[in-house]
Coordinates of C-alpha atoms in Angstrom, one line a residue:
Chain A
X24 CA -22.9 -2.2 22.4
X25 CA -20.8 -5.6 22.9
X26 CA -18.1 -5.8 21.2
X27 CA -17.5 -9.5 19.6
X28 CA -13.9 -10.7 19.1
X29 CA -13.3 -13.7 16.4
X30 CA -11.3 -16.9 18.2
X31 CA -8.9 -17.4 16.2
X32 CA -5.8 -18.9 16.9
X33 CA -2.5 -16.8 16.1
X34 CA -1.6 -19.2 13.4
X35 CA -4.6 -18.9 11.5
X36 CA -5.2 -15.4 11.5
X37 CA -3.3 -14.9 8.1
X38 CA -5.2 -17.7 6.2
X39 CA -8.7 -16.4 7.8
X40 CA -7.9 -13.1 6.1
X41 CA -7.4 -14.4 2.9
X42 CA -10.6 -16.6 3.3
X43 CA -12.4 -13.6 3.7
X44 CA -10.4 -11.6 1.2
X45 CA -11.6 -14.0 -1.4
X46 CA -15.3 -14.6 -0.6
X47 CA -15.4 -10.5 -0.8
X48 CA -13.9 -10.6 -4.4
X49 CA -17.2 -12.8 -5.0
X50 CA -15.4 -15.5 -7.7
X51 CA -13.2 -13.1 -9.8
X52 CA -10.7 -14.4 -11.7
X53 CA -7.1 -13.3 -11.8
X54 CA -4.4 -14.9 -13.8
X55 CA -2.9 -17.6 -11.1
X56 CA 0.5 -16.4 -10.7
X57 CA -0.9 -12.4 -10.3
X58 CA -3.5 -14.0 -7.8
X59 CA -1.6 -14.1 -4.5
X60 CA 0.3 -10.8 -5.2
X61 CA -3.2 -8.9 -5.9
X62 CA -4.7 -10.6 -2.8
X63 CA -1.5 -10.1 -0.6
X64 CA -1.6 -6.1 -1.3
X65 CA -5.3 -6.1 -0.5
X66 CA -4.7 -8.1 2.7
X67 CA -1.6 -5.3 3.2
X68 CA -3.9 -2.2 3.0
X69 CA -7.8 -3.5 3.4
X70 CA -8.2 -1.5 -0.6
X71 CA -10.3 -4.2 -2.7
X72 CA -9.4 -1.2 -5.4
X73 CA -6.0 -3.1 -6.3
X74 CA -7.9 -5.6 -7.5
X75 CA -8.2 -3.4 -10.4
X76 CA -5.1 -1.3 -9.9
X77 CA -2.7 -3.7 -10.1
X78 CA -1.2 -4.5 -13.9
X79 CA 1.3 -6.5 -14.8
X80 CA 3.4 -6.8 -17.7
X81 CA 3.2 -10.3 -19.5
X82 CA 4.9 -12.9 -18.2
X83 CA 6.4 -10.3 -15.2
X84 CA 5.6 -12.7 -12.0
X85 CA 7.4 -15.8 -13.8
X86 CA 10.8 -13.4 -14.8
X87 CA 10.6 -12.2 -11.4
X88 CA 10.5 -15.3 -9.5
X89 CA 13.3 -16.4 -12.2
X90 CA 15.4 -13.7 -11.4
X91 CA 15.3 -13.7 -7.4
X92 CA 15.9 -17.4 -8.0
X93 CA 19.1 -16.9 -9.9
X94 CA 20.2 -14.1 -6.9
X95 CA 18.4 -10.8 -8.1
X96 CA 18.8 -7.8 -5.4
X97 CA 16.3 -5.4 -4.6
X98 CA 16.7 -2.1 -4.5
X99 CA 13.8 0.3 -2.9
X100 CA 13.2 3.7 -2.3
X101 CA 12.0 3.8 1.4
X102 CA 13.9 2.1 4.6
X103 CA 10.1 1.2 5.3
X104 CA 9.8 -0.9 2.4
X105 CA 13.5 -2.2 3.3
X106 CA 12.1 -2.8 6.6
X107 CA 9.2 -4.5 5.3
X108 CA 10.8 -7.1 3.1
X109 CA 11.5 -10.5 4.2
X110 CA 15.3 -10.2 3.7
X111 CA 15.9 -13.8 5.0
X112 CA 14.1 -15.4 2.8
X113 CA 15.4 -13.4 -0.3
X114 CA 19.2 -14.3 1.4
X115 CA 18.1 -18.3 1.2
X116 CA 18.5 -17.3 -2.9
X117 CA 21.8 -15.1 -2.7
X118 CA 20.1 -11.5 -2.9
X119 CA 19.7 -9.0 -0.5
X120 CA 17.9 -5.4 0.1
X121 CA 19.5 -1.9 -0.7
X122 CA 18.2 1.4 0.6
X123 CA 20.7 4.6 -0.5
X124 CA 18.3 7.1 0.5
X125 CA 19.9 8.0 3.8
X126 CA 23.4 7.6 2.5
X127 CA 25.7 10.7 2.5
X128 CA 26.8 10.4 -1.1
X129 CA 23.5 10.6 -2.3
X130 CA 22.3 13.5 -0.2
X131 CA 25.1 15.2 -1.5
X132 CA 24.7 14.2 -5.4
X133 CA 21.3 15.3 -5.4
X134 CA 22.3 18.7 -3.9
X135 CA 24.9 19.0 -6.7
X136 CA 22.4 18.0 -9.6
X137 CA 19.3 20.0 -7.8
X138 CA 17.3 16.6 -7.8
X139 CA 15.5 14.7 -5.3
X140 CA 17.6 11.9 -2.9
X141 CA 15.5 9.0 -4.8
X142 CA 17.1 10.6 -8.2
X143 CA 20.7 10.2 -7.2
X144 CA 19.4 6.8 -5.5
X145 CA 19.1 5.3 -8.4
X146 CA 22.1 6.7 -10.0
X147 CA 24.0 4.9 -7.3
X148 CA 21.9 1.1 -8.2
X149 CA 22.5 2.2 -11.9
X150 CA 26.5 1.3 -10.7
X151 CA 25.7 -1.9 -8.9
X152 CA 26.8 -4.7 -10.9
X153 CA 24.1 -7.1 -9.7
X154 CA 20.7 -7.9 -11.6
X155 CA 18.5 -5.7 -9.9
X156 CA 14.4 -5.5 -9.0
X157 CA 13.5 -2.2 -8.1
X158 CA 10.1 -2.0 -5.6
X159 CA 9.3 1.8 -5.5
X160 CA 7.0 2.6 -2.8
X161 CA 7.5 6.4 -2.7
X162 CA 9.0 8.4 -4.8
X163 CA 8.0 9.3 -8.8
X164 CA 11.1 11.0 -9.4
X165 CA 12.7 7.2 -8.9
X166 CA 10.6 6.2 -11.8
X167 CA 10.9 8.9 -13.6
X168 CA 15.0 8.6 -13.1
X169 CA 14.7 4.9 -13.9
X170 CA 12.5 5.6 -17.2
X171 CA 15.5 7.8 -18.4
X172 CA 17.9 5.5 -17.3
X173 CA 16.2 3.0 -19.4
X174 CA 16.2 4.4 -22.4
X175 CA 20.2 5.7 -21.9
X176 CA 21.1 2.1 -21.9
X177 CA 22.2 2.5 -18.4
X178 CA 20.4 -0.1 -16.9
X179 CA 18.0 -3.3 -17.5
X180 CA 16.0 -4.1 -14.6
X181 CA 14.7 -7.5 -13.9
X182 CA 11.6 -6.1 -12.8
X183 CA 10.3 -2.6 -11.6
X184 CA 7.7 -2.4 -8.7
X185 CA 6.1 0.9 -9.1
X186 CA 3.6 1.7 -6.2
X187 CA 4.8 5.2 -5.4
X188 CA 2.2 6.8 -3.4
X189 CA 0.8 10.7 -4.3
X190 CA -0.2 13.3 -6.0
X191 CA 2.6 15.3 -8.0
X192 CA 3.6 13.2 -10.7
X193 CA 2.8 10.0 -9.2
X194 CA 0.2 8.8 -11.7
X195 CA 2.4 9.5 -15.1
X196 CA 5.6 7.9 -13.5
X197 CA 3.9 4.8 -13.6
X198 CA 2.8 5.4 -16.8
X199 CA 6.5 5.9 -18.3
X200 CA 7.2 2.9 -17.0
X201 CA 4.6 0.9 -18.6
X202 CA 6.0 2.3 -22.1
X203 CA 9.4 0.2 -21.1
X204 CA 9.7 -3.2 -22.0
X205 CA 11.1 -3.6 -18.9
X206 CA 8.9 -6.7 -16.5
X207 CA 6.5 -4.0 -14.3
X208 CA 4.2 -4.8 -11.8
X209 CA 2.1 -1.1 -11.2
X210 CA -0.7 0.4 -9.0
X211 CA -2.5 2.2 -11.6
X212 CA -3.5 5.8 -10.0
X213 CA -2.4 7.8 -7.1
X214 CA -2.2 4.9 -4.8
X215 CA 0.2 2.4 -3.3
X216 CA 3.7 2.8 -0.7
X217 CA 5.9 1.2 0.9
X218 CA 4.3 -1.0 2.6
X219 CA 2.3 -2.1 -0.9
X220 CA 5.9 -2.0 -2.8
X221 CA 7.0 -4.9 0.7
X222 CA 4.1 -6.6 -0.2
X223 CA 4.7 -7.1 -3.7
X224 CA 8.1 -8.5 -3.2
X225 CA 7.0 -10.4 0.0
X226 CA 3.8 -12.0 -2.2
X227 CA 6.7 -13.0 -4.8
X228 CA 9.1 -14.6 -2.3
X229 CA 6.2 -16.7 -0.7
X230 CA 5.4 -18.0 -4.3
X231 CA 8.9 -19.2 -4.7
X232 CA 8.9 -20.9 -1.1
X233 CA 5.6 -22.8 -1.9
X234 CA 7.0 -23.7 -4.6
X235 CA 9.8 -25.9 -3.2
Chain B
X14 CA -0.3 9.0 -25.7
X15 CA 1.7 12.3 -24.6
X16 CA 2.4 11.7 -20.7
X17 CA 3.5 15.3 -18.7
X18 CA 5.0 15.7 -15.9
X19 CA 4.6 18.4 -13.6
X20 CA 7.5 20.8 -13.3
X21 CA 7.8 20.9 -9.2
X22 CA 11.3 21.7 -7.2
X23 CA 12.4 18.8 -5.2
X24 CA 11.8 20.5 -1.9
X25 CA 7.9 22.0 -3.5
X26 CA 6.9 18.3 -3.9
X27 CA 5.5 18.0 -0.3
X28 CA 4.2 21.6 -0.2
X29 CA 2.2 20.9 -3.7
X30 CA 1.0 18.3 -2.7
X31 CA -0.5 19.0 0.5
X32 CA -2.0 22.4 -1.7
X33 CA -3.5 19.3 -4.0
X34 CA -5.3 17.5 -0.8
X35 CA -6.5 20.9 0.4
X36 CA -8.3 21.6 -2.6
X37 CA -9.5 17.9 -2.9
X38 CA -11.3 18.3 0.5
X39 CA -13.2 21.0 -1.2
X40 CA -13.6 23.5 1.7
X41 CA -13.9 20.6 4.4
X42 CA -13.3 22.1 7.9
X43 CA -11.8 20.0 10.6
X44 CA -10.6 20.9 13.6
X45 CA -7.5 22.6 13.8
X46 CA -5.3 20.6 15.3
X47 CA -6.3 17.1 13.5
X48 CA -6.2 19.0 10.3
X49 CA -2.5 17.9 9.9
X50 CA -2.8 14.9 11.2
X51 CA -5.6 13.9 8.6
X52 CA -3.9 15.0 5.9
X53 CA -0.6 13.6 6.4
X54 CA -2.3 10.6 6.2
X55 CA -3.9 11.3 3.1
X56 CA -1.1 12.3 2.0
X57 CA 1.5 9.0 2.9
X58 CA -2.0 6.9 1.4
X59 CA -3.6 9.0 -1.1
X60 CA -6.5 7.5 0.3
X61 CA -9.7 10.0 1.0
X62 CA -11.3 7.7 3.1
X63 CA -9.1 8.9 6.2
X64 CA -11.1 12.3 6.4
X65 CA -14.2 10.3 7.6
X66 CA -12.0 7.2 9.0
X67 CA -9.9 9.1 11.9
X68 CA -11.2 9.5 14.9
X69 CA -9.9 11.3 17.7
X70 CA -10.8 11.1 21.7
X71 CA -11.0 15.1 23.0
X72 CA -7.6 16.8 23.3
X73 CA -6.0 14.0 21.8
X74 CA -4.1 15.8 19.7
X75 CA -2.4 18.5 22.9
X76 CA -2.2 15.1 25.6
X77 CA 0.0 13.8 22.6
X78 CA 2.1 17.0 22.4
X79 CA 2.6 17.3 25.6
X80 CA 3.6 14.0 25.5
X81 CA 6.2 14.1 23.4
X82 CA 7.4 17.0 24.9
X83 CA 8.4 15.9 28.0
X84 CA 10.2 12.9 26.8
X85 CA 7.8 10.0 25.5
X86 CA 8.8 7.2 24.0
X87 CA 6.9 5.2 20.9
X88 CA 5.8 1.9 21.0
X89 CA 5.5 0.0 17.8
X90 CA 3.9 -3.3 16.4
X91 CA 6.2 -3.6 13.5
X92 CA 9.7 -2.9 12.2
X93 CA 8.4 -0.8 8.9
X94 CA 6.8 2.0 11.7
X95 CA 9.6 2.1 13.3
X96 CA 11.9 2.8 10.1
X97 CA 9.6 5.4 8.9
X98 CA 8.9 7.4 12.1
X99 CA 11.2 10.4 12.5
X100 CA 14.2 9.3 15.3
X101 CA 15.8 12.5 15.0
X102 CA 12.6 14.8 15.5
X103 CA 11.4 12.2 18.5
X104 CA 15.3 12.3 19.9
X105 CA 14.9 16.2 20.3
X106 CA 12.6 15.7 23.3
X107 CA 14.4 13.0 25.1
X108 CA 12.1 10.0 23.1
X109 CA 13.2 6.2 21.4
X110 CA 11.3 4.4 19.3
X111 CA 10.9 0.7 20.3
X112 CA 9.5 -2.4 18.3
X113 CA 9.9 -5.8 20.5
X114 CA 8.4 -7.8 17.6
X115 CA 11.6 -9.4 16.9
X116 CA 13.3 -10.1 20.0
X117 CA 13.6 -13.6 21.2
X118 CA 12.2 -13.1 24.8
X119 CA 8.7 -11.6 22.8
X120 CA 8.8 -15.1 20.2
X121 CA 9.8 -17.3 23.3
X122 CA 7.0 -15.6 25.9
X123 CA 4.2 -15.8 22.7
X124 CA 5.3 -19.3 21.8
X125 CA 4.5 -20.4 25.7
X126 CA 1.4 -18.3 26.3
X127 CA 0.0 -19.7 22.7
X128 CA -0.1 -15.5 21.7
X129 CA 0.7 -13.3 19.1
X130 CA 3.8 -11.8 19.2
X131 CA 2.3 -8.4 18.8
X132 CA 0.8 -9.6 22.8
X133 CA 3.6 -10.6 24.2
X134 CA 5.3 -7.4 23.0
X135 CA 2.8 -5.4 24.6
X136 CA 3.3 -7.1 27.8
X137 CA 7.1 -6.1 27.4
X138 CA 6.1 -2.6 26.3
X139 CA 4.3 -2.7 30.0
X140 CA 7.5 -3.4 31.8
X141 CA 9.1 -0.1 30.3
X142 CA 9.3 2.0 32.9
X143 CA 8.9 5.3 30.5
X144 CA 6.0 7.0 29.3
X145 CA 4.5 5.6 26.4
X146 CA 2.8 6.5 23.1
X147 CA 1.6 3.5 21.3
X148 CA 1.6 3.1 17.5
X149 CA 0.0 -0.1 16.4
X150 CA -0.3 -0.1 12.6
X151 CA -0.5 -4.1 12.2
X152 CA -1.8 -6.2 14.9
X153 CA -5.2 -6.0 16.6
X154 CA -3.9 -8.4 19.3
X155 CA -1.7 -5.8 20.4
X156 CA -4.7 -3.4 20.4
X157 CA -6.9 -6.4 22.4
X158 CA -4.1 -6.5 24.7
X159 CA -3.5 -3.1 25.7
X160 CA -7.5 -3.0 26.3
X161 CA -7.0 -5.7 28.7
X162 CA -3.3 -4.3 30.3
X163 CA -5.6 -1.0 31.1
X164 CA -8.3 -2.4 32.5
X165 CA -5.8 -4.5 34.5
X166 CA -4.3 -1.2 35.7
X167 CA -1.2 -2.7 34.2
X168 CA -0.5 0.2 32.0
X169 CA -1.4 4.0 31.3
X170 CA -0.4 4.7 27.7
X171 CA -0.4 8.7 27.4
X172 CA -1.9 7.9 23.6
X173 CA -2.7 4.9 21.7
X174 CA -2.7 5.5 17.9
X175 CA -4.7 2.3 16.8
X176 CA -4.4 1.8 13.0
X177 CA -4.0 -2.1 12.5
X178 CA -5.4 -3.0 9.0
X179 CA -6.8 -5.9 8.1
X180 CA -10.0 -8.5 8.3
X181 CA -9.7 -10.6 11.5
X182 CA -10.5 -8.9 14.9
X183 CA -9.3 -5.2 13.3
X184 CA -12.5 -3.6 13.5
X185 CA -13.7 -4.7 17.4
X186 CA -10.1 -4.1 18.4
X187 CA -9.9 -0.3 17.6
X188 CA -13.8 -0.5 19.3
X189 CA -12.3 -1.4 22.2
X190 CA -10.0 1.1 22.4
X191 CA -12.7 3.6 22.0
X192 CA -14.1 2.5 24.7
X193 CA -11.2 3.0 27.3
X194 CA -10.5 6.6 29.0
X195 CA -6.8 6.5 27.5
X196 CA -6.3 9.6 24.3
X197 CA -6.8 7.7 21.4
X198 CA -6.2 8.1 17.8
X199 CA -8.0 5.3 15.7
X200 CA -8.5 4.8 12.2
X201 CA -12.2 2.9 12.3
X202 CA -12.9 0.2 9.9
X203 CA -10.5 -2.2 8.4
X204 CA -8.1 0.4 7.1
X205 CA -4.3 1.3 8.7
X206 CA -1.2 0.4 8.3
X207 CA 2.2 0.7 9.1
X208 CA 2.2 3.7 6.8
X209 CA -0.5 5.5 8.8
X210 CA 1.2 4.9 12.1
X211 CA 4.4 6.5 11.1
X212 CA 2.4 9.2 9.2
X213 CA 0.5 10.1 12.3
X214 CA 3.7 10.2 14.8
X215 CA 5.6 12.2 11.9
X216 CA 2.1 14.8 12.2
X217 CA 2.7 15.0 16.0
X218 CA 6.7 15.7 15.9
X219 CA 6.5 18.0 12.4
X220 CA 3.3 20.4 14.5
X221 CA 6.0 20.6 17.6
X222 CA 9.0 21.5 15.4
X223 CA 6.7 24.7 13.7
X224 CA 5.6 25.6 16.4
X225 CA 8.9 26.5 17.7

């Protein structure tokens, strides 16, 4: 068997991908600003199933463009995800990315209360006195956490990115969050992660680039 | 629309949810030592499609034990494996995690050879003087490379876990690898990831740790 390797130059290789990306979705239609994120997460995993998965809130991609434009923070779940996001191009608009998973006070908070670290993570962004977007890539318990945080008044998020990954409680997490009126961007179903919550925020900060 | 949650402990989550994929696989027998390996990646993707998807050369599995064992390090294509492998577990038997993706030497050598990055980090990877696992989860260059740094005699990776995802070259690339005499793990077909790179080291370090 002879194996055939493409020539394409390095450069290229991204925009290839979303050449063939689109011919495979065979003309569907997305709403243009949910267009690149939907494509962006396939091109992040190879699953055409977020094409369906993915659902947006009305009017969530323009409120979160709006609100990383005017400095909005992100606060994930996973160092992956952290690790993921393109943090200098979030700085260029005054935000940056937060991670408490590994930090001591939350390990030690969630061995008080008897909940998970992403819990008493988002305790600790619940006391950040920045506007926050939240990309959760792991964890339902965050959701769930940020759902009753929500409805305590305790904290508005700009956006919530809700792509934990699972099976325990994964699917109606993301389904408490879609009964928020807080701006959501969700993978429907067990799927999604860190590396679909980077994508997510990455698709949005390459719209705002463009843009310029 | 009443949405229940499942009442699991914090530190059941993992445990329940490996229960879930067991039952999901309805019976499916793999062999035992890629039985974890498959479904932690399952698991970290919630994505079936792995039990068919991962393929592994014979003895994989013990070469990579061994491996690690006696001190290997990890080799990584992006910044997001390296956050989400286990340091800690990997630090236990002498190992480091390395990704050269970002350092300048890697952009300046890629920039002159008209390269990837994920190439010329390979070719760095190849002056290590250390024995090497390699965890590619984004970039089939890197995977191209190291096919041509073997056959070169350049290089000897003691495993090459090849899960790159994606549309250009990703498919030939883990072909190639296939082909070469080195252990391999490989994810065949489009899908991979960061995610599954890190999943499959964490399967490695968590079977050592029980089996202490």
């Amino acid at each position: 068997m002879k194996i055939e390797l493409e020539k394409v130059l390095p450069a290229e290789i991204e925009k290839r991908s979303f050449e063939i990306i689109t011919e495979e979705l065979q003309g569907r239609v997305f709403l243009e600003d949910q267009e690149l994120i939907i494509k962006r997460v396939i091109h992040t995993t190879a699953d055409f199933e977020y094409a369906d998965n993915l659902k947006f809130s009305e009017g969530a991609v323009s409120k979160a463009i709006e609100a990383i434009k005017s400095g909005a923070c992100i606060v994930t779940d996973t160092q992956m995800a952290k690790a993921g996001i393109n943090k200098k191009s979030l700085a260029k608009h005054g935000g940056e990315v937060y991670c408490f998973m590994s930090d001591d006070d939350v390990a030690l908070e969630a061995k008080e209360l008897g909940t998970t670290r992403a819990t008493a993570s988002m305790n600790k962004a619940a006391r950040l006195e920045k506007d926050v977007i939240f990309a959760i890539g792991n964890a339902p318990t965050a959701l769930v956490h940020l759902y009753e945080l929500i409805n305590e008044h305790k904290i508005t998020p700009k956006l919530i990115i809700g792509v934990p990954v699972g099976f325990v409680n994964v699917v109606p997490s993301k389904e408490l969050i879609m009964k928020t009126d807080i701006p959501y961007i969700v993978a429907k179903g067990r799927k999604g992660g860190s590396n679909v919550a980077a994508a997510i925020c990455n698709a949005l900060l390459y719209m705002i680039n463009n843009e310029r």
